[in-house]
Short mmCIF file of C-alpha atoms in Angstrom, two decimals:
data_model
loop_
_atom_site.label_atom_id
_atom_site.label_comp_id
_atom_site.label_asym_id
_atom_site.label_seq_id
_atom_site.Cartn_x
_atom_site.Cartn_y
_atom_site.Cartn_z
CA MET I 18 93.37 80.16 115.91
CA ILE I 19 95.55 78.31 113.46
CA ASP I 20 97.11 74.88 113.30
CA GLY I 21 100.79 75.49 113.53
CA THR I 22 103.27 77.98 114.87
CA ILE I 23 103.20 81.65 113.92
CA LEU I 24 106.59 82.90 112.78
CA LEU I 25 107.43 86.48 113.75
CA VAL I 26 110.35 88.24 112.06
CA GLU I 27 110.94 91.73 113.45
CA ASP I 28 114.16 93.50 114.37
CA GLU I 29 112.52 95.99 116.73
CA PRO I 30 112.12 94.29 120.12
CA LEU I 31 109.21 96.40 121.32
CA ILE I 32 107.14 95.81 118.22
CA LEU I 33 107.99 92.11 118.52
CA LEU I 34 106.84 92.09 122.12
CA ASP I 35 103.60 93.84 121.20
CA LEU I 36 102.92 91.18 118.55
CA GLU I 37 103.75 88.42 121.01
CA PHE I 38 101.21 89.75 123.51
CA ALA I 39 98.54 89.96 120.83
CA ILE I 40 99.15 86.33 119.89
CA GLU I 41 99.24 85.21 123.54
CA ASP I 42 95.79 86.79 123.94
CA ILE I 43 94.47 84.41 121.32
CA GLY I 44 96.38 81.48 122.75
CA SER I 45 98.34 80.54 119.63
CA GLN I 46 101.92 79.35 119.49
CA PHE I 47 104.60 81.55 118.06
CA VAL I 48 108.32 81.78 117.50
CA SER I 49 110.08 85.15 117.56
CA THR I 50 113.07 85.94 115.36
CA SER I 51 114.88 89.14 114.42
CA SER I 52 117.13 88.12 111.54
CA VAL I 53 117.03 86.10 108.32
CA ALA I 54 119.28 83.39 109.78
CA GLN I 55 117.13 82.99 112.91
CA ALA I 56 113.98 82.91 110.84
CA LEU I 57 115.28 80.28 108.42
CA ALA I 58 116.40 78.13 111.36
CA ALA I 59 112.97 78.52 112.98
CA ILE I 60 111.20 77.47 109.78
CA GLU I 61 113.35 74.34 109.77
CA ARG I 62 112.80 73.44 113.42
CA ALA I 63 109.36 74.75 114.41
CA ASP I 64 107.12 72.15 116.00
CA PRO I 65 104.30 72.27 115.17
CA PRO I 66 105.49 73.55 111.78
CA ILE I 67 105.02 77.21 110.81
CA GLY I 68 101.44 77.88 109.76
CA VAL I 69 101.74 81.58 108.90
CA ALA I 70 104.42 84.28 109.19
CA ILE I 71 104.50 88.02 109.88
CA LEU I 72 107.57 89.54 108.26
CA ASP I 73 109.09 92.95 108.89
CA VAL I 74 110.52 93.90 105.48
CA ASN I 75 113.58 95.86 106.54
CA LEU I 76 115.59 93.98 109.12
CA GLY I 77 118.37 96.52 109.62
CA ARG I 78 121.90 96.69 108.26
CA GLY I 79 120.52 96.50 104.72
CA GLN I 80 118.98 93.08 105.33
CA THR I 81 115.46 92.41 104.06
CA CYS I 82 113.11 89.54 104.76
CA GLU I 83 113.32 88.39 101.16
CA PRO I 84 115.21 85.12 101.73
CA VAL I 85 112.68 84.22 104.44
CA ALA I 86 109.78 85.00 102.11
CA ASP I 87 111.34 82.87 99.37
CA GLU I 88 111.75 79.93 101.72
CA LEU I 89 108.17 80.27 103.01
CA ARG I 90 106.85 80.43 99.46
CA ARG I 91 108.88 77.37 98.50
CA ARG I 92 107.18 75.51 101.32
CA GLY I 93 103.76 76.93 100.52
CA ILE I 94 103.50 78.69 103.89
CA PRO I 95 101.45 81.93 103.78
CA PHE I 96 102.91 85.17 105.12
CA ILE I 97 102.16 88.88 105.36
CA LEU I 98 104.52 91.87 105.31
CA HIS I 99 104.56 94.38 108.14
CA SER I 100 106.49 97.49 107.10
CA GLY I 101 106.77 101.22 107.54
CA ASP I 102 109.01 101.41 104.55
CA LEU I 103 106.54 101.21 101.71
CA ASP I 104 108.57 103.45 99.42
CA ARG I 105 112.19 102.55 99.59
CA ARG I 106 111.73 98.84 99.52
CA ASP I 107 108.82 98.88 97.14
CA GLU I 108 110.78 96.88 94.61
CA THR I 109 111.34 94.17 97.18
CA ILE I 110 107.72 94.40 98.24
CA ARG I 111 106.43 94.21 94.70
CA ARG I 112 108.54 91.18 94.02
CA LEU I 113 107.29 89.46 97.16
CA GLY I 114 103.70 90.13 96.09
CA ALA I 115 102.23 89.54 99.53
CA ARG I 116 99.62 91.27 101.69
CA ILE I 117 101.17 94.40 103.21
CA ILE I 118 100.22 95.90 106.55
CA ALA I 119 101.55 99.44 106.91
CA LYS I 120 103.17 100.44 110.18
CA PRO I 121 101.89 101.74 112.48
CA THR I 122 98.95 99.32 112.78
CA SER I 123 97.75 97.78 116.02
CA ALA I 124 99.30 94.40 116.85
CA GLU I 125 95.82 92.84 117.11
CA ARG I 126 94.99 93.91 113.60
CA VAL I 127 98.33 92.66 112.24
CA VAL I 128 97.64 89.26 113.78
CA ASP I 129 94.07 89.30 112.39
CA GLU I 130 95.43 89.96 108.92
CA ALA I 131 97.90 87.11 109.27
CA PHE I 132 95.08 84.76 110.25
CA ALA I 133 92.99 85.96 107.32
CA GLU I 134 95.91 85.19 105.02
CA TYR I 135 96.22 81.77 106.58
CA ARG I 136 92.54 80.98 106.07
CA GLN I 137 92.66 82.11 102.44
CA SER I 138 95.74 80.11 101.60
CA GLY I 139 94.25 76.69 102.43
CA ASP I 140 96.44 73.85 103.58
CA PRO I 141 100.16 74.42 103.35
CA VAL I 142 102.09 72.13 101.05
CA THR I 143 104.26 69.59 102.79
CA VAL I 144 107.83 69.74 101.59
CA PRO I 145 110.05 66.74 102.16
CA PRO I 146 113.19 67.64 104.13
CA MET Y 1 123.17 128.97 61.95
CA ARG Y 2 125.07 129.29 58.71
CA PHE Y 3 128.47 130.79 58.26
CA ARG Y 4 129.85 131.53 54.92
CA ARG Y 5 133.36 130.61 54.11
CA THR Y 6 134.33 133.14 51.43
CA HIS Y 7 137.92 132.12 51.28
CA PRO Y 8 139.58 128.98 52.60
CA ASP Y 9 142.28 130.91 54.41
CA ASP Y 10 140.24 133.88 55.54
CA GLN Y 11 137.62 132.30 57.65
CA PHE Y 12 135.65 135.20 59.09
CA SER Y 13 135.90 138.05 56.63
CA GLY Y 14 133.30 140.54 55.48
CA SER Y 15 130.51 142.11 57.52
CA SER Y 16 129.04 138.81 58.70
CA GLY Y 17 132.50 137.77 59.74
CA MET Y 18 132.94 140.94 61.78
CA LEU Y 19 129.59 140.47 63.43
CA PHE Y 20 130.48 136.90 64.16
CA GLU Y 21 133.76 137.82 65.76
CA GLN Y 22 132.24 140.55 67.87
CA ALA Y 23 129.42 138.33 69.00
CA MET Y 24 131.81 135.52 69.81
CA ALA Y 25 134.09 137.87 71.74
CA GLN Y 26 131.24 139.14 73.88
CA THR Y 27 129.08 136.12 74.53
CA ARG Y 28 129.46 134.36 77.84
CA MET Y 29 128.83 131.09 76.11
CA ALA Y 30 132.00 129.20 75.30
CA VAL Y 31 132.13 128.49 71.56
CA CYS Y 32 134.60 126.70 69.34
CA LEU Y 33 134.72 125.68 65.70
CA THR Y 34 136.49 122.63 64.38
CA ASP Y 35 137.66 121.81 60.88
CA PRO Y 36 136.53 118.38 59.71
CA TYR Y 37 138.86 118.57 56.67
CA GLN Y 38 141.99 118.50 58.78
CA PRO Y 39 143.23 115.31 60.39
CA ASP Y 40 141.40 114.56 63.68
CA ASN Y 41 138.93 117.47 63.31
CA PRO Y 42 140.96 120.08 65.26
CA ILE Y 43 139.75 123.31 66.85
CA VAL Y 44 140.34 126.24 64.52
CA PHE Y 45 138.56 128.87 66.59
CA ALA Y 46 137.83 129.26 70.29
CA ASN Y 47 136.29 132.39 71.78
CA ARG Y 48 137.27 134.19 74.96
CA ALA Y 49 134.56 132.46 77.00
CA PHE Y 50 135.89 129.08 75.89
CA ARG Y 51 139.33 130.06 77.15
CA ALA Y 52 137.89 131.42 80.38
CA LEU Y 53 135.88 128.24 80.97
CA THR Y 54 138.68 125.81 80.27
CA GLY Y 55 141.66 127.83 81.51
CA TYR Y 56 143.66 127.23 78.33
CA GLU Y 57 145.31 129.88 76.16
CA GLU Y 58 144.31 130.14 72.55
CA ALA Y 59 147.60 128.67 71.36
CA GLU Y 60 147.10 125.63 73.60
CA VAL Y 61 143.69 124.99 72.15
CA LEU Y 62 144.05 125.55 68.42
CA GLY Y 63 144.97 122.46 66.44
CA ARG Y 64 143.71 119.99 69.06
CA ASN Y 65 140.64 117.80 69.00
CA CYS Y 66 138.03 118.74 71.60
CA ARG Y 67 138.46 115.44 73.39
CA PHE Y 68 141.45 116.88 75.23
CA LEU Y 69 138.87 118.30 77.68
CA GLN Y 70 137.77 114.79 78.60
CA GLY Y 71 139.24 112.73 81.40
CA PRO Y 72 138.71 109.68 83.62
CA ALA Y 73 135.22 110.74 84.79
CA SER Y 74 133.92 111.46 81.31
CA ASP Y 75 131.27 108.89 80.47
CA PRO Y 76 132.42 106.67 77.56
CA GLY Y 77 128.80 106.22 76.42
CA THR Y 78 128.38 109.99 76.13
CA VAL Y 79 131.69 110.25 74.26
CA ALA Y 80 130.46 107.56 71.85
CA ARG Y 81 127.21 109.47 71.28
CA LEU Y 82 129.22 112.57 70.43
CA ARG Y 83 131.46 110.67 68.04
CA ASP Y 84 128.48 109.07 66.29
CA ALA Y 85 126.67 112.38 65.91
CA ILE Y 86 129.75 114.00 64.42
CA ALA Y 87 130.21 111.08 62.01
CA ARG Y 88 126.56 111.45 60.91
CA GLU Y 89 126.81 115.28 60.79
CA ASP Y 90 124.01 115.37 63.32
CA VAL Y 91 123.23 117.89 66.03
CA VAL Y 92 123.78 116.53 69.53
CA ILE Y 93 123.40 117.96 73.02
CA VAL Y 94 124.99 116.08 75.88
CA GLU Y 95 126.11 116.71 79.41
CA ILE Y 96 129.59 115.45 80.03
CA VAL Y 97 132.28 115.78 82.68
CA ASN Y 98 135.17 117.86 81.30
CA TYR Y 99 138.44 119.00 82.84
CA ARG Y 100 140.00 122.45 82.97
CA LYS Y 101 143.69 123.07 82.48
CA ASP Y 102 144.20 123.02 86.25
CA GLY Y 103 142.61 119.58 86.44
CA THR Y 104 139.33 120.62 88.06
CA ARG Y 105 136.17 119.06 86.70
CA PHE Y 106 133.01 120.65 85.50
CA TRP Y 107 129.74 119.42 84.02
CA ASN Y 108 129.66 120.66 80.47
CA ALA Y 109 126.34 121.06 78.61
CA LEU Y 110 127.85 120.52 75.18
CA HIS Y 111 126.02 121.33 71.98
CA VAL Y 112 127.71 120.12 68.79
CA GLY Y 113 126.43 120.52 65.26
CA PRO Y 114 127.59 120.83 61.65
CA ILE Y 115 127.78 124.16 59.80
CA TYR Y 116 127.12 124.05 56.07
CA ASP Y 117 127.87 126.52 53.33
CA ASP Y 118 125.32 127.82 50.83
CA ALA Y 119 125.91 124.84 48.60
CA GLY Y 120 125.10 122.50 51.45
CA GLY Y 121 128.67 121.39 51.95
CA LEU Y 122 130.01 120.76 55.42
CA VAL Y 123 132.31 123.58 56.50
CA TYR Y 124 132.81 123.36 60.26
CA PHE Y 125 131.54 121.77 63.36
CA PHE Y 126 130.25 124.16 65.92
CA GLY Y 127 130.59 123.43 69.63
CA SER Y 128 129.09 125.43 72.47
CA GLN Y 129 129.97 124.69 76.08
CA TRP Y 130 128.12 125.72 79.17
CA ASP Y 131 129.16 124.95 82.73
CA VAL Y 132 126.16 123.29 84.38
CA SER Y 133 127.97 122.02 87.49
CA ASN Y 134 125.67 124.06 89.74
CA LEU Y 135 122.63 122.56 88.09
CA HIS Y 136 124.03 119.08 88.66
CA ALA Y 137 124.77 119.88 92.27
CA ALA Y 138 121.22 121.17 92.71
CA ARG Y 139 119.74 118.05 91.11
CA ALA Y 140 121.92 115.88 93.33
CA GLY Y 141 120.80 117.96 96.30
CA GLU Y 142 117.18 117.48 95.41
CA GLN Y 143 117.62 113.73 95.08
CA HIS Y 144 119.41 113.66 98.37
CA ALA Y 145 116.56 115.56 100.01
CA GLN Y 146 114.04 113.10 98.60
CA LEU Y 147 116.04 110.17 99.92
CA MET Y 148 116.26 111.84 103.31
CA ALA Y 149 112.52 112.45 103.38
CA ARG Y 150 111.85 108.77 102.65
CA GLU Y 151 114.32 107.63 105.26
CA LEU Y 152 112.76 110.04 107.73
CA SER Y 153 109.28 108.81 106.86
CA HIS Y 154 110.38 105.22 107.46
CA ARG Y 155 112.00 106.06 110.78
CA MET Y 156 109.03 108.11 111.89
CA LYS Y 157 106.57 105.30 111.16
CA ASN Y 158 108.85 102.95 113.00
CA MET Y 159 109.04 105.37 115.90
CA PHE Y 160 105.25 105.67 116.06
CA SER Y 161 105.07 101.86 116.02
CA VAL Y 162 107.54 101.60 118.86
CA ILE Y 163 105.76 104.27 120.90
CA SER Y 164 102.47 102.43 120.41
CA ALA Y 165 104.15 99.20 121.45
CA ILE Y 166 105.59 100.82 124.59
CA VAL Y 167 102.14 102.07 125.57
CA ASN Y 168 100.54 98.69 124.88
CA VAL Y 169 103.18 96.74 126.74
CA THR Y 170 103.04 99.13 129.70
CA GLY Y 171 99.24 98.98 129.68
CA ARG Y 172 99.33 95.22 129.90
CA ALA Y 173 101.86 95.22 132.70
CA ARG Y 174 99.59 97.59 134.66
CA GLY Y 175 96.34 95.91 133.73
CA LEU Y 176 95.25 98.97 131.74
CA GLU Y 177 94.75 97.40 128.34
CA ASP Y 178 91.72 99.50 127.42
CA ALA Y 179 93.37 102.80 128.26
CA ALA Y 180 96.51 101.71 126.44
CA GLY Y 181 94.47 100.76 123.39
CA GLU Y 182 92.82 104.15 123.37
CA ILE Y 183 96.16 105.93 123.60
CA THR Y 184 97.81 103.88 120.87
CA SER Y 185 94.92 104.42 118.48
CA ARG Y 186 95.37 108.18 118.97
CA ILE Y 187 99.11 107.92 118.44
CA ARG Y 188 98.59 105.98 115.23
CA ALA Y 189 96.12 108.56 113.90
CA LEU Y 190 98.72 111.23 114.60
CA GLY Y 191 101.39 109.16 112.86
CA ARG Y 192 99.29 108.78 109.71
CA ALA Y 193 98.63 112.53 109.53
CA TYR Y 194 102.26 113.48 110.16
CA ASP Y 195 103.50 111.19 107.44
CA THR Y 196 101.73 113.27 104.81
CA THR Y 197 103.72 116.36 105.80
CA LEU Y 198 107.17 114.95 105.08
CA GLU Y 199 107.09 115.18 101.30
CA GLN Y 200 106.58 118.92 101.46
CA GLY Y 201 108.78 119.45 104.48
CA ALA Y 202 110.30 122.64 103.11
CA ALA Y 203 106.93 124.27 102.51
CA GLY Y 204 106.20 124.87 106.20
CA SER Y 205 102.62 123.84 105.65
CA PHE Y 206 100.67 120.69 104.91
CA SER Y 207 97.82 119.64 102.67
CA ILE Y 208 94.56 119.45 104.64
CA ARG Y 209 93.11 116.94 102.19
CA GLU Y 210 96.06 114.58 102.42
CA ALA Y 211 96.15 114.76 106.20
CA ILE Y 212 92.40 114.12 106.49
CA THR Y 213 92.51 111.25 104.02
CA ALA Y 214 95.44 109.63 105.84
CA THR Y 215 93.91 110.06 109.28
CA LEU Y 216 90.66 108.44 108.20
CA SER Y 217 92.27 105.78 105.98
CA PRO Y 218 91.55 102.84 108.34
CA TYR Y 219 87.81 103.46 107.99
CA GLY Y 220 87.89 102.81 104.23
CA GLU Y 221 84.51 102.54 102.54
CA ARG Y 222 82.52 103.72 105.53
CA ILE Y 223 83.56 107.33 105.17
CA THR Y 224 83.40 109.70 102.24
CA VAL Y 225 85.51 112.83 102.34
CA ASN Y 226 85.13 115.87 100.18
CA GLY Y 227 86.71 119.32 100.30
CA PRO Y 228 89.20 121.71 98.76
CA ASP Y 229 92.92 121.18 99.08
CA ILE Y 230 93.68 123.97 101.50
CA ARG Y 231 97.11 124.27 103.04
CA ALA Y 232 97.56 124.88 106.73
CA PRO Y 233 100.58 125.50 108.99
CA PHE Y 234 102.15 122.49 110.71
CA GLY Y 235 100.91 123.54 114.12
CA VAL Y 236 97.35 122.59 113.18
CA ILE Y 237 97.99 118.99 112.22
CA SER Y 238 97.91 117.35 115.66
CA ALA Y 239 94.60 118.92 116.62
CA LEU Y 240 93.10 118.17 113.21
CA SER Y 241 94.05 114.51 113.17
CA LEU Y 242 93.13 113.88 116.82
CA ILE Y 243 89.70 115.49 116.47
CA LEU Y 244 88.93 113.43 113.37
CA HIS Y 245 90.18 110.35 115.16
CA GLU Y 246 87.84 110.98 118.10
CA LEU Y 247 84.87 111.47 115.79
CA ALA Y 248 85.73 108.24 113.98
CA ALA Y 249 86.39 106.28 117.18
CA ASN Y 250 83.08 107.48 118.60
CA ALA Y 251 81.25 106.49 115.42
CA GLY Y 252 82.70 103.01 115.77
CA LYS Y 253 81.83 102.63 119.44
CA HIS Y 254 78.45 104.32 119.75
CA GLY Y 255 77.51 105.87 116.41
CA ALA Y 256 76.80 104.92 112.81
CA TRP Y 257 79.70 102.52 112.43
CA SER Y 258 78.46 100.42 115.34
CA LEU Y 259 75.84 99.12 112.87
CA PRO Y 260 76.88 97.16 109.76
CA ASP Y 261 75.42 99.61 107.22
CA GLY Y 262 76.15 102.89 108.97
CA THR Y 263 78.22 105.44 107.08
CA ALA Y 264 79.70 108.87 107.66
CA SER Y 265 80.73 111.77 105.48
CA LEU Y 266 83.13 114.60 106.06
CA SER Y 267 83.20 117.78 104.01
CA TRP Y 268 85.18 120.91 104.68
CA SER Y 269 85.82 124.39 103.41
CA GLY Y 270 88.03 127.36 104.17
CA ASP Y 271 86.06 130.02 105.96
CA GLY Y 272 88.14 133.13 106.44
CA GLY Y 273 91.04 132.00 108.59
CA ASP Y 274 89.09 128.95 109.77
CA LEU Y 275 88.83 125.42 108.54
CA ARG Y 276 85.16 124.47 108.77
CA MET Y 277 84.41 120.74 108.81
CA HIS Y 278 81.06 119.08 108.58
CA TRP Y 279 80.82 115.53 109.95
CA ARG Y 280 77.59 113.64 109.31
CA GLU Y 281 76.78 110.08 110.31
CA SER Y 282 73.85 108.17 108.87
CA GLY Y 283 72.35 104.72 109.21
CA GLY Y 284 73.30 104.67 112.88
CA PRO Y 285 71.37 103.42 115.88
CA PRO Y 286 68.51 105.56 117.20
CA LEU Y 287 70.00 108.04 119.61
CA PRO Y 288 68.40 109.17 122.83
CA GLY Y 289 68.29 112.72 121.50
CA THR Y 290 70.45 113.97 124.30
CA GLU Y 291 74.18 114.10 124.64
CA PRO Y 292 75.68 110.83 125.79
CA GLY Y 293 77.77 110.93 128.93
CA PRO Y 294 80.99 112.94 128.77
CA GLY Y 295 83.23 110.15 127.45
CA SER Y 296 86.94 110.82 127.41
CA GLY Y 297 86.96 111.24 123.63
CA THR Y 298 84.31 113.92 123.77
CA MET Y 299 86.11 115.72 126.56
CA ILE Y 300 89.43 115.59 124.69
CA THR Y 301 87.85 116.91 121.49
CA ASP Y 302 86.20 119.81 123.26
CA ARG Y 303 89.21 120.81 125.31
CA LEU Y 304 91.60 120.42 122.39
CA LEU Y 305 89.42 122.59 120.17
CA ARG Y 306 89.08 125.21 122.85
CA ALA Y 307 92.88 125.26 123.26
CA ALA Y 308 93.25 125.64 119.49
CA GLY Y 309 90.77 128.50 119.38
CA GLY Y 310 88.12 126.47 117.59
CA GLN Y 311 84.80 124.93 118.50
CA ILE Y 312 82.47 122.02 117.85
CA GLN Y 313 78.69 121.91 117.65
CA ARG Y 314 77.04 118.51 117.91
CA THR Y 315 73.50 117.72 116.88
CA TRP Y 316 72.09 114.26 117.41
CA ARG Y 317 69.85 113.54 114.41
CA ALA Y 318 67.57 110.53 114.30
CA ASP Y 319 70.08 108.36 112.41
CA GLY Y 320 73.34 109.72 113.67
CA LEU Y 321 75.57 112.51 114.84
CA GLU Y 322 76.06 115.73 112.96
CA ALA Y 323 79.02 117.81 114.04
CA VAL Y 324 80.32 121.14 112.77
CA VAL Y 325 83.92 121.83 113.73
CA THR Y 326 85.77 125.07 113.19
CA LEU Y 327 89.52 125.19 113.59
CA PRO Y 328 91.67 128.31 113.03
CA ILE Y 329 94.31 127.62 110.38
CA GLN Y 330 96.05 130.96 110.06
CA GLU Y 331 99.54 131.44 111.39
CA ALA Y 332 98.51 134.49 113.42
CA ASP Y 333 95.78 132.59 115.22
CA LEU Y 334 98.12 129.74 116.01
CA ALA Y 335 100.72 132.05 117.43
CA ARG Y 336 98.13 133.56 119.72
CA HIS Y 337 97.06 130.21 121.09
CA ASP Y 338 100.47 128.58 121.35
#
């Protein structure tokens, strides 16, 4: 369990649904998004605020989760990367320097890893609006 | 290479000159000489191969600087390197886009260097041209294939993720979470093993060591693997990865990995046309000494091996399971069991 909402960014609906179920099992709150714009809006609005995020790296049509990662980092919110594309985007991934969970991994384990990241990161920094 | 200029107006006289001319006439390598003492370093000799490569007649070539072969796609940086090397009387080898008389392009592996006389004075510049367009196309093809393999790998991992998600979601909807979990863990093991085969897609076979390592990668420190890097035909990979997955899953549920300090090791060897694997758990819970009930994993392993023409022998030692698995890995055997 964590204090705060879990942000999911994933452009594949079935994988998103699988993650949602895994989080529902634990009883945490989450917000699902499938694009950078949706994710940034969710970070802004989430109540309770985002506590940890699970980011798919490649969001389709050449979009990556990088802007979302930058915004999370700016706010001191921990996140993990969930990607099958460890080669092509490895520059992006290196730059993001976050914990990477390789697809395919079970949704339960992905959520566990996100919680572990959350516990290690300590309290998120509060950023004034 | 040194050429002797015996007379300023008679460039290739004497026996060496004759040899030179004959060699130049016969070689398939395009060669030209330029005269650095004339304005703009013009071509003063071009052999038959040069004319064949570029499509120009001798009269169209003589008196012109070599740059007339360049065009819009010629890299300015490469041209600058050539110019600098010529200015320094250096030898330079570049690959540059050149144009034939008919306007078609080719990749030219160009070798330029100074030719000195016996006194060490600069006499000519020598240029050899070789059409390496095919080589470039092959390199581009190879790069393209690599990109495709990566893209394919990405899509395949994504597909395995989606399939797992479908099974999980369906399992939940039907109240069959446990069965769904079992299925998805098998699918993921398969996905990990398949991913190792993409890099060598053209080979028609896969590396046993890579497939085993990938299949067992989630078990990290608890398993040691050791064996030669044998190659096996693609048809074997599903059975191999699923059998290893069942052994690992069983170790986690009932065997050595159900205790915090339990470990397992896997070694293998090629034995005729068979892959022979030795699985050994240790530090596990005391076992009853008899076979546990026919769990689904055990049943799947046995039936799968039988279908693949292999077999498994299990021995329950005091501190864990020992299993010896043989799996045929020769094409002929596979064909027979397909």
